[in-house]
Amino acid sequence: MVSQSVDYDVVVCGAGIPGAALACALGQQGWNVALLDARPISAAAVELGEEYDPRVYAIAPASQKFLTELGVWPQIAAARISPYRQMQVWERAGVGELSFDAAEAGLAELGHIIEDRVITTALAQRLESMATVTLMAPAELLGFETQGQQISCELTDGQHLSAKLLVGADGADSKVRILSQIETVSWPYKQTAIVATVTTEKAHEETAWQRFLPAGPLAFLPLGDGRSSIVWSTTPERAVELRAMADAEFMAALGQASEDRLGAITATTTRLGFPLRLLHASQYSAARTVLIGDAAHSIHPLAGQGVNLGLADAYVLAQELGVAGAHEAGRQQPLRRYARRRKSENVAMLTVTDGLYRLFGMRSPLPTMTRNLGLALVNILPPVKHRLLRQAAGL
Ligand SMILES: Cc1cc2nc3c(=O)[nH]c(=O)nc-3n(C[C@H](O)[C@H](O)[C@H](O)COP(=O)(O)OP(=O)(O)OC[C@H]3O[C@@H](n4cnc5c(N)ncnc54)[C@H](O)[C@@H]3O)c2cc1C
């Protein structure tokens, strides 16, 4: 038996941060939206104990501005956020270093380190309060077909939803992208990012520290309680070893890899690992479908920009759809305008992160001395630094 179809302006598949933010922005415009996710989503306030969520993001000022417009920033800020005002990048101590300071770009901070659960809960609470948005989770998209001015979505539990537009915010393995037959350029980085929360002997000074090692970059992101969240990208084989090590052995390896920049590592949580790859969709839209976030582009985390790019996608798509009006959702014109505005910025960031990965990687053709000279040179060229800073801030 075919269940009766429920009608929406837009169905958003995937309630990660970009998908939830888009649903919120469209809901605020008065659109009738269904947001679905295969995982259960809770709007219940999170108990913020001593332990930080191992998934944290460096959220840029432009993303903060969007989250403020969505009405969720006060909740996020009241929960737990950690500003970072400086960034220190180096390859080998004392040879060539690059430092960024928020004040140089006229900013109060470069951004905030925020836990995934803090942002997703604030968005879920906001969505729950909106009469225009129906949050369905767990609910998994199985397939879809276009029927004239509508797209009909089938869920794995047999439910049917129809809409004028289906948004694929369903991550790097996007079903919406695959079923829309949108091709990708993609390659594995042959690196795994290890994340953990660590305690260091010295204060982090509200600075994000990043060292480029031949096997991949190692970042220390400052947390509000004085600890740091690390993202250590390395070969998959080394990642397996590092995750299996006893804590003491891991802390010694981490101290050595960071040249003890923050002193000895005195405590660590267990480690999680994320395989890394580059991915870019050849087009961002097809017949009545459009992609945002990692479904459209997945980049190396060394610049901490994935969520920020996804939020910028959501912002621009909501804006273009708003200009077109709900009755025009799903038509190619607003979707093409969205793609035109976002593609250049996403490709630029993807190129920079991929370029840095190659420049400092094991197979880099440039000797260490040349790279370090490059870092030192950028460091003494205020206009170049200023531009890089404002780009990272999304301004
Ligand atoms: C180690 C690491 C560190 C990072 N650090 C940063 C950082 O500091 N700053 C930053 O900006 N970015 C960072 N990123 C990048 C960031 O994690 C991603 O860009 C971001 O999570 C992508 O969000 P998304 O919602 O597009 O995709 P996802 O997070 O993959 O979410 C997709 C959602 O879609 C749902 N879904 C999938 N298929 C279906 C289906 N068929 N039906 C229903 N639901 C479905 C999934 O359940 C999931 O909830 C980091 C990434 C890594 C790996």
Coordinates of C-alpha atoms and ligand atoms in Angstrom, one line a residue:
M1 CA 0.0 0.0 0.0
V2 CA 1.4 3.4 -0.9
S3 CA 1.1 5.9 2.0
Q4 CA -0.4 9.3 1.4
S5 CA 2.1 12.0 0.4
V6 CA 2.6 15.1 2.7
D7 CA 3.3 18.4 0.8
Y8 CA 6.1 20.8 1.6
D9 CA 7.8 23.7 -0.1
V10 CA 11.2 22.2 0.5
V11 CA 12.5 18.9 1.9
V12 CA 16.0 19.1 3.5
C13 CA 17.7 15.7 3.7
G14 CA 20.4 15.8 6.5
A15 CA 20.3 17.8 9.7
G16 CA 24.0 18.4 10.2
I17 CA 24.8 22.0 10.9
P18 CA 24.4 23.3 7.3
G19 CA 21.1 21.4 6.7
A20 CA 19.6 22.4 10.1
A21 CA 20.7 26.1 9.5
L22 CA 19.1 26.1 6.1
A23 CA 15.8 24.7 7.4
C24 CA 15.8 27.4 10.1
A25 CA 16.5 30.2 7.6
L26 CA 13.7 29.0 5.2
G27 CA 11.3 28.4 8.2
Q28 CA 12.0 32.0 9.3
Q29 CA 11.0 33.2 5.8
G30 CA 7.7 31.4 6.3
W31 CA 8.4 28.4 4.1
N32 CA 6.9 25.0 4.8
V33 CA 9.9 22.8 5.4
A34 CA 10.5 19.1 6.3
L35 CA 14.0 18.4 7.7
L36 CA 14.9 14.8 8.0
D37 CA 17.9 12.9 9.3
A38 CA 18.7 9.2 9.6
R39 CA 20.0 9.8 13.1
P40 CA 17.9 10.6 16.1
I41 CA 18.1 14.4 16.8
S42 CA 17.4 15.7 20.3
A43 CA 16.3 19.3 21.2
A44 CA 16.8 18.4 24.9
A45 CA 19.3 20.7 26.6
V46 CA 22.7 19.0 26.7
E47 CA 24.3 18.3 30.1
L48 CA 27.7 20.0 29.7
G49 CA 29.8 18.0 32.0
E50 CA 33.6 18.2 32.3
E51 CA 34.1 16.3 29.1
Y52 CA 34.0 18.1 25.8
D53 CA 32.4 16.7 22.7
P54 CA 35.4 15.2 20.7
R55 CA 33.9 17.0 17.6
V56 CA 34.6 20.7 17.8
Y57 CA 34.6 23.3 15.1
A58 CA 36.5 26.5 14.6
I59 CA 33.5 28.8 13.8
A60 CA 34.4 31.9 11.8
P61 CA 32.9 35.4 12.4
A62 CA 30.7 35.1 9.2
S63 CA 29.2 31.9 10.5
Q64 CA 28.6 33.5 13.9
K65 CA 26.7 36.4 12.1
F66 CA 24.5 33.9 10.3
L67 CA 23.8 31.9 13.5
T68 CA 22.9 35.2 15.2
E69 CA 20.4 36.0 12.4
L70 CA 18.9 32.5 13.0
G71 CA 18.4 33.4 16.7
V72 CA 20.6 30.6 18.0
W73 CA 23.9 32.4 18.9
P74 CA 22.8 33.6 22.4
Q75 CA 22.0 29.9 23.3
I76 CA 25.3 28.7 21.9
A77 CA 27.3 31.5 23.6
A78 CA 25.5 30.8 26.9
A79 CA 26.3 27.0 26.7
R80 CA 30.1 26.9 26.0
I81 CA 32.3 28.6 23.5
S82 CA 36.0 29.3 23.4
P83 CA 37.3 32.3 21.5
Y84 CA 40.6 32.2 19.8
R85 CA 42.4 35.4 19.1
Q86 CA 45.7 34.2 17.6
M87 CA 46.9 31.5 15.3
Q88 CA 50.5 30.3 15.2
V89 CA 51.7 28.1 12.2
W90 CA 55.1 26.5 11.9
E91 CA 57.0 23.7 10.4
R92 CA 60.2 23.5 12.4
A93 CA 60.8 25.6 15.5
G94 CA 62.8 28.8 15.1
V95 CA 63.1 28.5 11.3
G96 CA 60.0 30.2 9.8
E97 CA 56.8 31.0 11.5
L98 CA 53.5 32.6 10.6
S99 CA 51.3 34.2 13.2
F100 CA 47.9 35.8 12.8
D101 CA 46.4 38.2 15.3
A102 CA 42.7 39.1 15.3
A103 CA 43.6 42.7 16.2
E104 CA 45.6 43.0 12.9
A105 CA 42.3 42.5 11.0
G106 CA 40.3 44.7 13.3
L107 CA 38.5 41.7 14.8
A108 CA 37.8 41.0 18.5
E109 CA 38.6 37.3 17.8
L110 CA 39.5 35.1 14.8
G111 CA 36.6 32.8 15.7
H112 CA 35.3 30.4 18.4
I113 CA 35.9 26.8 19.1
I114 CA 32.5 25.2 19.6
E115 CA 31.3 21.6 20.2
D116 CA 29.2 20.0 17.6
R117 CA 26.5 19.1 20.2
V118 CA 26.2 22.7 21.4
I119 CA 25.4 24.0 17.9
T120 CA 23.2 21.1 16.8
T121 CA 21.1 21.3 20.0
A122 CA 20.6 25.1 19.7
L123 CA 19.5 24.6 16.1
A124 CA 17.2 21.7 17.1
Q125 CA 15.6 23.8 19.9
R126 CA 15.0 26.7 17.5
L127 CA 13.5 24.4 14.9
E128 CA 11.2 22.9 17.4
S129 CA 9.8 26.3 18.2
M130 CA 9.0 27.0 14.5
A131 CA 5.5 26.1 13.3
T132 CA 6.8 26.1 9.7
V133 CA 9.4 23.4 10.1
T134 CA 8.7 19.7 10.6
L135 CA 11.8 17.9 12.1
M136 CA 11.7 14.2 11.3
A137 CA 14.4 12.1 12.9
P138 CA 15.2 9.3 12.7
A139 CA 13.9 9.3 9.1
E140 CA 16.0 8.1 6.2
L141 CA 15.6 9.1 2.6
L142 CA 15.4 6.0 0.3
G143 CA 14.8 7.6 -3.1
F144 CA 12.9 10.3 -5.0
E145 CA 11.4 11.0 -8.4
T146 CA 10.5 14.2 -10.1
Q147 CA 6.8 14.6 -11.2
G148 CA 6.2 17.8 -13.1
Q149 CA 6.5 20.8 -10.7
Q150 CA 7.0 18.4 -7.7
I151 CA 9.6 16.0 -6.4
S152 CA 8.3 13.0 -4.5
C153 CA 10.6 11.6 -1.7
E154 CA 10.3 8.1 -0.4
L155 CA 11.6 7.3 3.1
T156 CA 12.8 3.9 4.2
D157 CA 9.7 3.5 6.5
G158 CA 7.4 3.8 3.4
Q159 CA 6.4 7.4 4.1
H160 CA 6.2 9.8 1.1
L161 CA 6.9 13.5 1.1
S162 CA 6.4 15.8 -1.8
A163 CA 8.0 19.2 -2.3
K164 CA 9.1 21.7 -5.0
L165 CA 12.7 21.2 -4.1
L166 CA 14.8 18.5 -2.3
V167 CA 18.1 19.8 -0.7
G168 CA 20.9 17.3 -0.3
A169 CA 22.6 18.3 3.0
D170 CA 23.4 14.6 3.5
G171 CA 27.2 14.6 3.8
A172 CA 30.1 13.5 1.6
D173 CA 28.3 10.2 0.6
S174 CA 25.2 12.1 -0.3
K175 CA 22.4 9.9 -1.7
V176 CA 20.7 13.0 -3.1
R177 CA 23.9 13.7 -5.1
I178 CA 24.3 10.1 -6.3
L179 CA 20.6 9.6 -7.3
S180 CA 20.7 13.0 -9.1
Q181 CA 23.6 11.5 -11.1
I182 CA 25.9 14.5 -10.2
E183 CA 29.5 13.5 -10.8
T184 CA 32.4 14.4 -8.5
V185 CA 36.1 15.0 -8.5
S186 CA 37.4 13.1 -5.5
W187 CA 40.5 11.6 -4.1
P188 CA 41.5 10.1 -0.8
Y189 CA 44.1 12.0 1.2
K190 CA 45.6 8.8 2.6
Q191 CA 45.4 10.5 5.9
T192 CA 43.3 9.9 9.0
A193 CA 42.5 12.8 11.4
I194 CA 42.8 11.8 15.1
V195 CA 40.8 14.0 17.5
A196 CA 41.1 14.1 21.3
T197 CA 40.9 16.5 24.2
V198 CA 44.3 17.0 25.9
T199 CA 45.7 18.9 28.9
T200 CA 49.0 20.8 28.3
E201 CA 51.6 22.0 30.8
K202 CA 51.6 25.5 29.4
A203 CA 48.6 27.8 28.8
H204 CA 47.2 27.9 25.2
E205 CA 46.8 31.7 25.4
E206 CA 43.6 31.6 23.3
T207 CA 45.8 30.6 20.3
A208 CA 45.2 28.0 17.7
W209 CA 48.5 26.2 17.2
Q210 CA 49.3 24.3 14.0
R211 CA 52.4 22.5 13.1
F212 CA 52.9 21.1 9.6
L213 CA 54.6 17.6 9.8
P214 CA 55.5 15.6 6.7
A215 CA 52.8 13.0 7.4
G216 CA 50.1 15.7 8.0
P217 CA 49.3 18.8 10.1
L218 CA 48.8 18.8 13.9
A219 CA 46.5 21.4 15.4
F220 CA 45.8 22.4 19.0
L221 CA 42.5 24.3 19.3
P222 CA 42.0 26.2 22.6
L223 CA 39.1 25.2 24.9
G224 CA 37.5 27.4 27.5
D225 CA 38.7 25.3 30.5
G226 CA 42.4 25.6 29.5
R227 CA 42.5 22.3 27.7
S228 CA 43.0 21.9 23.9
S229 CA 41.2 19.9 21.3
I230 CA 43.7 18.3 18.9
V231 CA 43.3 17.4 15.2
W232 CA 46.3 15.3 14.2
S233 CA 46.3 14.2 10.6
T234 CA 48.6 11.4 9.8
T235 CA 49.0 8.3 7.7
P236 CA 46.2 5.7 8.3
E237 CA 48.8 3.2 9.6
R238 CA 50.3 5.7 12.1
A239 CA 46.7 6.7 13.1
V240 CA 45.9 3.1 14.0
E241 CA 49.1 2.9 16.2
L242 CA 48.4 6.3 17.9
R243 CA 44.8 5.3 18.7
A244 CA 45.9 1.9 20.1
M245 CA 48.7 3.4 22.3
A246 CA 48.4 3.6 26.1
D247 CA 47.7 7.2 27.1
A248 CA 51.2 7.8 28.4
E249 CA 52.8 6.7 25.2
F250 CA 50.4 8.7 23.1
M251 CA 51.0 11.8 25.2
A252 CA 54.8 11.5 24.8
A253 CA 54.3 11.1 21.0
L254 CA 52.0 14.1 20.9
G255 CA 54.5 16.2 22.9
Q256 CA 57.3 15.3 20.5
A257 CA 55.2 15.9 17.4
S258 CA 54.3 19.4 18.7
E259 CA 57.9 20.1 19.7
D260 CA 56.5 20.6 23.2
R261 CA 55.3 24.0 22.1
L262 CA 52.6 23.9 24.9
G263 CA 54.9 22.0 27.2
A264 CA 54.3 18.3 28.2
I265 CA 50.9 16.7 27.6
T266 CA 49.6 15.7 31.0
A267 CA 46.2 14.1 30.2
T268 CA 44.3 12.9 27.2
T269 CA 40.9 11.4 26.4
T270 CA 40.5 8.4 24.1
R271 CA 41.1 9.1 20.4
L272 CA 38.6 9.1 17.5
G273 CA 39.7 8.8 13.8
F274 CA 38.3 10.3 10.6
P275 CA 39.6 9.2 7.2
L276 CA 40.1 12.3 5.0
R277 CA 39.3 13.0 1.3
L278 CA 38.8 15.8 -1.1
L279 CA 35.5 15.9 -3.0
H280 CA 33.8 18.4 -5.2
A281 CA 30.5 18.0 -7.1
S282 CA 30.7 18.9 -10.8
Q283 CA 27.4 20.7 -10.4
Y284 CA 25.5 21.9 -7.4
S285 CA 21.9 21.3 -8.7
A286 CA 19.9 19.0 -10.9
A287 CA 16.2 18.6 -11.6
R288 CA 14.5 19.9 -8.4
T289 CA 17.5 18.9 -6.3
V290 CA 20.4 21.0 -4.9
L291 CA 23.4 20.3 -2.8
I292 CA 24.9 22.1 0.2
G293 CA 27.7 21.3 2.7
D294 CA 29.9 18.2 2.4
A295 CA 27.4 16.8 -0.1
A296 CA 28.8 19.4 -2.5
H297 CA 32.4 19.7 -1.2
S298 CA 34.5 18.0 1.3
I299 CA 37.9 19.5 2.2
H300 CA 41.0 18.8 4.4
P301 CA 40.3 20.0 7.9
L302 CA 43.7 21.8 8.1
A303 CA 42.0 25.2 7.7
G304 CA 39.0 24.3 9.8
Q305 CA 36.5 25.5 7.2
G306 CA 34.1 22.7 6.3
V307 CA 31.2 23.7 8.5
N308 CA 31.9 27.4 7.7
L309 CA 31.6 26.7 3.9
G310 CA 28.4 24.6 4.5
L311 CA 26.8 27.5 6.6
A312 CA 27.7 30.0 3.8
D313 CA 26.0 27.6 1.3
A314 CA 22.9 27.6 3.5
Y315 CA 22.9 31.4 3.9
V316 CA 23.2 32.0 0.1
L317 CA 20.7 29.3 -0.9
A318 CA 18.1 30.7 1.5
Q319 CA 18.8 34.2 0.2
E320 CA 18.4 33.2 -3.5
L321 CA 15.3 31.1 -2.8
G322 CA 13.8 34.0 -0.8
V323 CA 14.3 36.4 -3.7
A324 CA 12.6 33.9 -6.1
G325 CA 9.7 33.1 -3.8
A326 CA 8.3 29.7 -2.6
H327 CA 6.3 29.1 -5.8
E328 CA 9.6 29.3 -7.8
A329 CA 11.6 26.9 -5.5
G330 CA 12.9 24.1 -7.6
R331 CA 13.2 26.2 -10.8
Q332 CA 16.8 26.3 -12.2
Q333 CA 17.3 30.1 -12.1
P334 CA 17.7 30.6 -8.3
L335 CA 19.6 27.3 -8.0
R336 CA 22.0 28.4 -10.7
R337 CA 22.5 31.8 -9.0
Y338 CA 23.2 30.0 -5.8
A339 CA 25.8 27.7 -7.5
R340 CA 27.5 30.6 -9.2
R341 CA 27.9 32.5 -6.0
R342 CA 29.1 29.6 -3.9
K343 CA 31.2 27.5 -6.4
S344 CA 34.1 30.1 -6.8
E345 CA 34.5 30.5 -3.0
N346 CA 34.3 26.8 -2.3
V347 CA 36.8 25.9 -5.0
A348 CA 39.2 28.7 -3.8
M349 CA 39.2 27.2 -0.3
L350 CA 39.5 23.7 -1.6
T351 CA 42.5 24.7 -3.7
V352 CA 44.2 26.5 -0.8
T353 CA 43.8 23.6 1.6
D354 CA 44.8 21.0 -1.0
G355 CA 47.8 23.2 -1.9
L356 CA 48.9 23.5 1.7
Y357 CA 48.5 19.7 2.1
R358 CA 50.8 19.1 -0.9
L359 CA 53.3 21.9 -0.1
F360 CA 54.1 20.5 3.4
G361 CA 53.4 16.8 2.6
M362 CA 55.9 14.0 2.3
R363 CA 56.2 14.3 -1.5
S364 CA 56.6 18.0 -1.6
P365 CA 59.1 19.0 -4.2
L366 CA 60.2 22.1 -2.1
P367 CA 62.9 21.8 0.5
T368 CA 62.1 22.7 4.1
M369 CA 64.2 25.8 3.9
T370 CA 62.2 27.3 1.0
R371 CA 58.8 26.5 2.7
N372 CA 60.0 28.1 5.9
L373 CA 61.2 31.2 4.0
G374 CA 57.7 31.3 2.5
L375 CA 56.1 31.3 5.9
A376 CA 58.5 34.0 7.2
L377 CA 57.8 36.1 4.1
V378 CA 54.0 36.0 4.4
N379 CA 54.5 36.8 8.1
I380 CA 56.2 40.1 7.3
L381 CA 53.8 41.1 4.5
P382 CA 50.8 42.8 6.2
P383 CA 48.6 43.1 3.1
V384 CA 48.9 39.3 2.3
K385 CA 48.3 38.4 5.9
H386 CA 45.4 40.7 6.2
R387 CA 43.8 39.2 3.1
L388 CA 44.3 35.6 4.4
L389 CA 42.8 36.6 7.7
R390 CA 39.7 38.2 6.3
Q391 CA 39.2 35.2 3.9
A392 CA 39.4 32.7 6.8
A393 CA 36.9 34.9 8.8
G394 CA 34.5 34.6 5.8
L395 CA 34.3 38.4 5.6
Ligands
LIG1 C1 38.6 15.9 12.1 C2 37.8 17.0 11.5 C3 37.8 18.3 12.0 C4 37.1 19.3 11.4 N1 37.1 20.6 11.9 C5 36.4 21.5 11.4 C6 36.5 22.9 11.9 O1 37.2 23.2 12.8 N2 35.7 23.8 11.3 C7 34.9 23.6 10.3 O2 34.2 24.5 9.8 N3 34.8 22.3 9.8 C8 35.5 21.3 10.3 N4 35.4 20.0 9.8 C9 34.5 19.7 8.7 C10 33.1 19.4 9.1 O3 33.1 18.4 10.0 C11 32.2 19.1 7.9 O4 32.4 20.0 6.9 C12 30.7 19.1 8.3 O5 30.5 18.3 9.4 C13 29.8 18.8 7.2 O6 28.5 18.9 7.6 P1 27.3 18.3 6.7 O7 26.1 18.5 7.5 O8 27.4 18.8 5.3 O9 27.6 16.7 6.6 P2 27.5 15.6 7.8 O10 28.1 16.2 9.0 O11 28.1 14.4 7.2 O12 26.0 15.4 8.0 C14 25.2 14.8 7.1 C15 23.9 14.4 7.8 O13 23.0 13.8 6.8 C16 22.4 12.6 7.4 N5 22.1 11.7 6.3 C17 22.9 11.1 5.4 N6 22.2 10.4 4.5 C18 20.9 10.5 4.8 C19 19.7 9.9 4.3 N7 19.7 9.1 3.2 N8 18.5 10.2 4.9 C20 18.5 11.1 6.0 N9 19.6 11.6 6.5 C21 20.8 11.3 6.0 C22 23.4 12.1 8.3 O14 22.8 11.3 9.3 C23 24.1 13.3 8.9 O15 23.5 13.8 10.0 C24 36.2 19.0 10.3 C25 36.1 17.7 9.8 C26 36.9 16.7 10.4 C27 36.9 15.3 9.8

